[in-house]
Coordinates of C-alpha atoms in Angstrom, one line a residue:
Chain E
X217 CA -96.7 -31.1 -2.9
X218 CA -93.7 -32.3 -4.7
X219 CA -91.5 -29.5 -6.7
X220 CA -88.0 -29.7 -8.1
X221 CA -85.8 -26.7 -8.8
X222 CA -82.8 -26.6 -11.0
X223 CA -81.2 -23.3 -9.8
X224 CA -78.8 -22.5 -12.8
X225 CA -81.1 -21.4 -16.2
X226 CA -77.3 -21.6 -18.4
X227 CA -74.3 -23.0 -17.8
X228 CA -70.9 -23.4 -20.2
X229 CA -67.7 -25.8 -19.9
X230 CA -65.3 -26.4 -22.5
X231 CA -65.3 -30.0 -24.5
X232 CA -63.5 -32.4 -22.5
X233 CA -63.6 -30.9 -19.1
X234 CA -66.6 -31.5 -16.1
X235 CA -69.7 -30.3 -15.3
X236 CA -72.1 -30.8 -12.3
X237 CA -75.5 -29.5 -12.5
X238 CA -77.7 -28.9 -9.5
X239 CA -81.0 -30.0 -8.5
X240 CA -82.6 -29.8 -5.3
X241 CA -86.4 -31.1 -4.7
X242 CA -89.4 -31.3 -2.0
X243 CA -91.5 -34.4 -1.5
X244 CA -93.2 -35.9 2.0
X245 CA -92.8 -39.4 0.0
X246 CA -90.7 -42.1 1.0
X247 CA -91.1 -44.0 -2.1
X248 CA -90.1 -41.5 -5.2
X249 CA -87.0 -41.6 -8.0
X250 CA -85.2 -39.5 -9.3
X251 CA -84.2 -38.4 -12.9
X252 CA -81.7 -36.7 -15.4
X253 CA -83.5 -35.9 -18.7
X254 CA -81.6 -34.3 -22.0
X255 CA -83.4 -32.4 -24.3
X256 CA -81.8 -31.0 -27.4
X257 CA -83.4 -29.5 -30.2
X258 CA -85.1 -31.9 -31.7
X259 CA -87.3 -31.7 -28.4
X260 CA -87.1 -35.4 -27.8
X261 CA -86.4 -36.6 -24.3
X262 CA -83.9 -38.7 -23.7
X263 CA -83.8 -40.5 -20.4
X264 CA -79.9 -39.7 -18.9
X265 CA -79.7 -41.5 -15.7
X266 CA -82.2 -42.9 -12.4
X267 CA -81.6 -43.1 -9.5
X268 CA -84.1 -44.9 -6.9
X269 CA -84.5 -43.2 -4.1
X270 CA -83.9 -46.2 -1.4
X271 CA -80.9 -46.7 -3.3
X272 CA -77.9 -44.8 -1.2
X273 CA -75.2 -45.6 -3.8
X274 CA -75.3 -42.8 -6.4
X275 CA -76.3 -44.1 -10.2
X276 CA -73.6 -44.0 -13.0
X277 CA -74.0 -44.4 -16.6
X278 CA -71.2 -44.1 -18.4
X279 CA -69.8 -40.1 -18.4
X280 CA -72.4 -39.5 -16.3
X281 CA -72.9 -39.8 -12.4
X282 CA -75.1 -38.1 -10.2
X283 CA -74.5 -36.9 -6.4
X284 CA -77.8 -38.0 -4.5
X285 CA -78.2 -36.6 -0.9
X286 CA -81.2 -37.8 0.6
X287 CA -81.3 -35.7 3.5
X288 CA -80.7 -32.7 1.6
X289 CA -83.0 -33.5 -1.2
X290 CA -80.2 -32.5 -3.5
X291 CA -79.9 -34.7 -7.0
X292 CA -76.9 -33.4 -9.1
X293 CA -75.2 -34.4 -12.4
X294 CA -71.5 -34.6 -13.1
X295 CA -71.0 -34.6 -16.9
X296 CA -67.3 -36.1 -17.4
X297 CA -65.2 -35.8 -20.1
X298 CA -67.9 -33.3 -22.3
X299 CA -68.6 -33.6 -25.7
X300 CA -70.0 -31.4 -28.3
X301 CA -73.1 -33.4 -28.5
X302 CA -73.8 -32.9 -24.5
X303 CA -75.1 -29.7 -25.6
X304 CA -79.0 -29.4 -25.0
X305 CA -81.5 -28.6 -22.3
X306 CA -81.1 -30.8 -19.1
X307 CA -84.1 -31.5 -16.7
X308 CA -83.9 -33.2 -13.4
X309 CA -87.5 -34.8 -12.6
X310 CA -89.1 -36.7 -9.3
X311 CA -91.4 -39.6 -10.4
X312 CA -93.9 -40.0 -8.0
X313 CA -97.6 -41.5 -8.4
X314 CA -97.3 -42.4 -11.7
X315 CA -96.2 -39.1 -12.7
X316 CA -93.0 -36.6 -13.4
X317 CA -92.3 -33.0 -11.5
X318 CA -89.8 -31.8 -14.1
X319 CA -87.7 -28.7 -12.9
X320 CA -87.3 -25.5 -15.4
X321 CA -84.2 -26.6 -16.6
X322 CA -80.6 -25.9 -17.2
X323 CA -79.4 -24.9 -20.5
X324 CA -75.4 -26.9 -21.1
X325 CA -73.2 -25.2 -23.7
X326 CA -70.0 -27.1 -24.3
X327 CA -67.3 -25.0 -25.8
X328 CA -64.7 -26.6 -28.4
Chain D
X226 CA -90.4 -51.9 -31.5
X227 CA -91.4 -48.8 -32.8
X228 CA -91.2 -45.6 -30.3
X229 CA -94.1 -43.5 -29.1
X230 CA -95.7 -41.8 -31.8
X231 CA -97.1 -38.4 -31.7
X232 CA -99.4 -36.6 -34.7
X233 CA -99.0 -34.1 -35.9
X234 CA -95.3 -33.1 -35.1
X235 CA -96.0 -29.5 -35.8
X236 CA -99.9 -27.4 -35.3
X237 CA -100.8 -24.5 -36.4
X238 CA -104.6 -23.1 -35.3
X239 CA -106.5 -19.7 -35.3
X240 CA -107.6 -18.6 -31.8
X241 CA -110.9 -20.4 -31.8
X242 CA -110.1 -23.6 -33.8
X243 CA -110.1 -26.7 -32.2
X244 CA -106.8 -28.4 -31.6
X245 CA -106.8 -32.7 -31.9
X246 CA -103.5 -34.1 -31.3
X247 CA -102.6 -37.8 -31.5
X248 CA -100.6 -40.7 -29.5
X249 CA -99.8 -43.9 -30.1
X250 CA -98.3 -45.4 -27.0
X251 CA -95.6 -47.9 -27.8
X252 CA -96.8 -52.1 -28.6
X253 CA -97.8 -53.7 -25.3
X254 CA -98.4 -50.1 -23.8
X255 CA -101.9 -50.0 -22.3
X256 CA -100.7 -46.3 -19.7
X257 CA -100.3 -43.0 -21.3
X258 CA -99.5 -39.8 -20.1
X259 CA -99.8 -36.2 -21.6
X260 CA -97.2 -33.4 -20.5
X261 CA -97.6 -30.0 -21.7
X262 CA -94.2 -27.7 -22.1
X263 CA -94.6 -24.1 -22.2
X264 CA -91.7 -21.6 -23.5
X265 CA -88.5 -21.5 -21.5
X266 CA -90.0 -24.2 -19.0
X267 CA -90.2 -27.8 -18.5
X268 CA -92.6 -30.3 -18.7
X269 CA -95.9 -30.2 -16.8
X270 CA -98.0 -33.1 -15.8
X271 CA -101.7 -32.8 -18.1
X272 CA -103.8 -35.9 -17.8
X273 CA -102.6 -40.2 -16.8
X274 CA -105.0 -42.7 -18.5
X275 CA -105.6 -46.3 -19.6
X276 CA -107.2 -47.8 -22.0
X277 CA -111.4 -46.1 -21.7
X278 CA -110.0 -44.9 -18.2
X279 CA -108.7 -41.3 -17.0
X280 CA -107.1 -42.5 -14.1
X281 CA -105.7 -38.8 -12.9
X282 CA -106.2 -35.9 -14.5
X283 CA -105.2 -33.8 -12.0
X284 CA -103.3 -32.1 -14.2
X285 CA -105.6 -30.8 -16.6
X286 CA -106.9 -27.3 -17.3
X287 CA -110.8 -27.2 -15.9
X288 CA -112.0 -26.0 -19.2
X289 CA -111.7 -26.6 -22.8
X290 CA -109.2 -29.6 -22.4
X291 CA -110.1 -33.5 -22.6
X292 CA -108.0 -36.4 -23.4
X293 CA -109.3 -40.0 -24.4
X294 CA -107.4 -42.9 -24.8
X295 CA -110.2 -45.4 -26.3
X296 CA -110.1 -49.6 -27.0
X297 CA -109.1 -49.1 -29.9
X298 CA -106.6 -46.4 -31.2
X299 CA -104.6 -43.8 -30.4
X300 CA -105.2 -41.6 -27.4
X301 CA -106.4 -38.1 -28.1
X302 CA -105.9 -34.8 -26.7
X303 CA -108.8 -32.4 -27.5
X304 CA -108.2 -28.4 -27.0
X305 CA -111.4 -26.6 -28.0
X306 CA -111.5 -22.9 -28.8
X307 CA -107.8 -23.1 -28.6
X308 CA -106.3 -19.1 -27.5
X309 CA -102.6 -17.5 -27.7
X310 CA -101.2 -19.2 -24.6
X311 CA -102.4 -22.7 -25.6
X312 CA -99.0 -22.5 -27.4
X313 CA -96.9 -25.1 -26.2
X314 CA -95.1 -29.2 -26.8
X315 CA -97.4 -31.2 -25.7
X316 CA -95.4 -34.9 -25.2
X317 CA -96.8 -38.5 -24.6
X318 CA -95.4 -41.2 -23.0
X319 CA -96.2 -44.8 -22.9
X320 CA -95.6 -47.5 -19.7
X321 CA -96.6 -51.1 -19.7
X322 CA -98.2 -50.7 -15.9
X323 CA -98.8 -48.1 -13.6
X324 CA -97.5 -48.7 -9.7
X325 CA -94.7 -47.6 -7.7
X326 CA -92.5 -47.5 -11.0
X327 CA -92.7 -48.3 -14.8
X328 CA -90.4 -46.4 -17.1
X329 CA -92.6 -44.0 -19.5
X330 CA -91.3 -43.7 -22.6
X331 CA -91.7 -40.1 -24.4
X332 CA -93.0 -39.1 -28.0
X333 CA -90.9 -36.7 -29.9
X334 CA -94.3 -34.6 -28.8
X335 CA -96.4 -31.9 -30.7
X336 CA -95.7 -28.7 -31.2
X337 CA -98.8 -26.4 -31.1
X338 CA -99.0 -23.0 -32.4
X339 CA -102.0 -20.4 -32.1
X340 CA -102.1 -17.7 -34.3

């Protein structure tokens, strides 16, 4: 069974500082990637960052970067430098057999 | 290249109406997937298919859900007798191939509400 479990439901930081969001997730595959979705209110998903899983150096994309620890099955997000328009709903997701395991999400409130 | 689309953006049925909601993948997509989002949570697996193919619908609630994606047209996801906690987005997303990895893209998805 493959699950993924974001941990924190709300989280806050003021514009311009950093933010990490956690992820952890369980799979028996070898072969899996790993993702950063936004959602804000419009409900459209926006891809943030991937990160392959045989990969062992940790994606970036701009003010975004992500902490991937294989062993651990930990997948976090580092927001840098927030802006106003970070705000939404975050999902981390494992893509496996031609489909996503989303987690429940992490709501990101960024403070002016 | 224009997105995935998804139709209706918003639903609105009885309890006991039947609920028909609409994808068209993106141009050269032949894979589409249905997701279904319930309040407060995040997106769920439904239903993988290709063109006049369900390829996993592993996903998919044993009774009074089907989903279609036919030669010709969009793909179609069929509620029947629709009920109160049938509520939900329901998102599509479109991939060129299946395999070990082809990027879905999702539709701004459709939100269903039962009354």
């Amino acid at each position: 069974a493959q699950t993924v479990t974001q941990s924190q439901p709300e989280m806050s930081v003021q514009e311009a500082e950093t933010v990490t969001l956690s992820c952890t997730y369980d799979t028996s595959e070898s072969d899996y990637y790993l993702f950063w979705y936004k959602q804000p209110p419009s409900r459209q998903m926006i891809l943030v960052i991937r990160q392959e899983a045989y990969k062992q150096q940790n994606a970036t994309e701009n003010r975004f970067s992500v902490n991937f620890q294989k062993a651990a099955k930990s997948f976090s997000l580092k927001i840098s430098d927030s802006q106003l328009g970070d705000a939404a709903m975050y999902f981390c997701a494992l893509y496996n057999f031609n489909k996503f395991y989303f987690g429940s999400g992490t709501k990101l409130n960024v403070k002016p | 290249n224009a997105g995935v689309m998804q139709n209706p953006r918003h639903l609105v049925r009885r309890r006991g109406q039947e609920a028909r909601l609409r994808c068209s993948p993106m141009k050269g997509h032949s894979h589409v997937y249905w997701y279904r989002q319930l309040p407060e949570e995040g997106l769920k697996f439904m239903v993988y298919l290709q063109k006049e193919n369900i390829i996993d619908e592993s996903g998919m609630p044993k009774e009074r859900f089907s989903a279609e994606f036919p030669k010709e047209g969009p793909s179609i996801l069929r509620i029947q007798q629709v009920v109160r906690g049938d509520s939900a987005a329901y998102f599509c997303a479109s991939s060129p191939g299946g395999g070990s990895y082809n990027e879905q893209f999702f539709g701004p998805g459709t939100r269903l509400t039962v009354l």
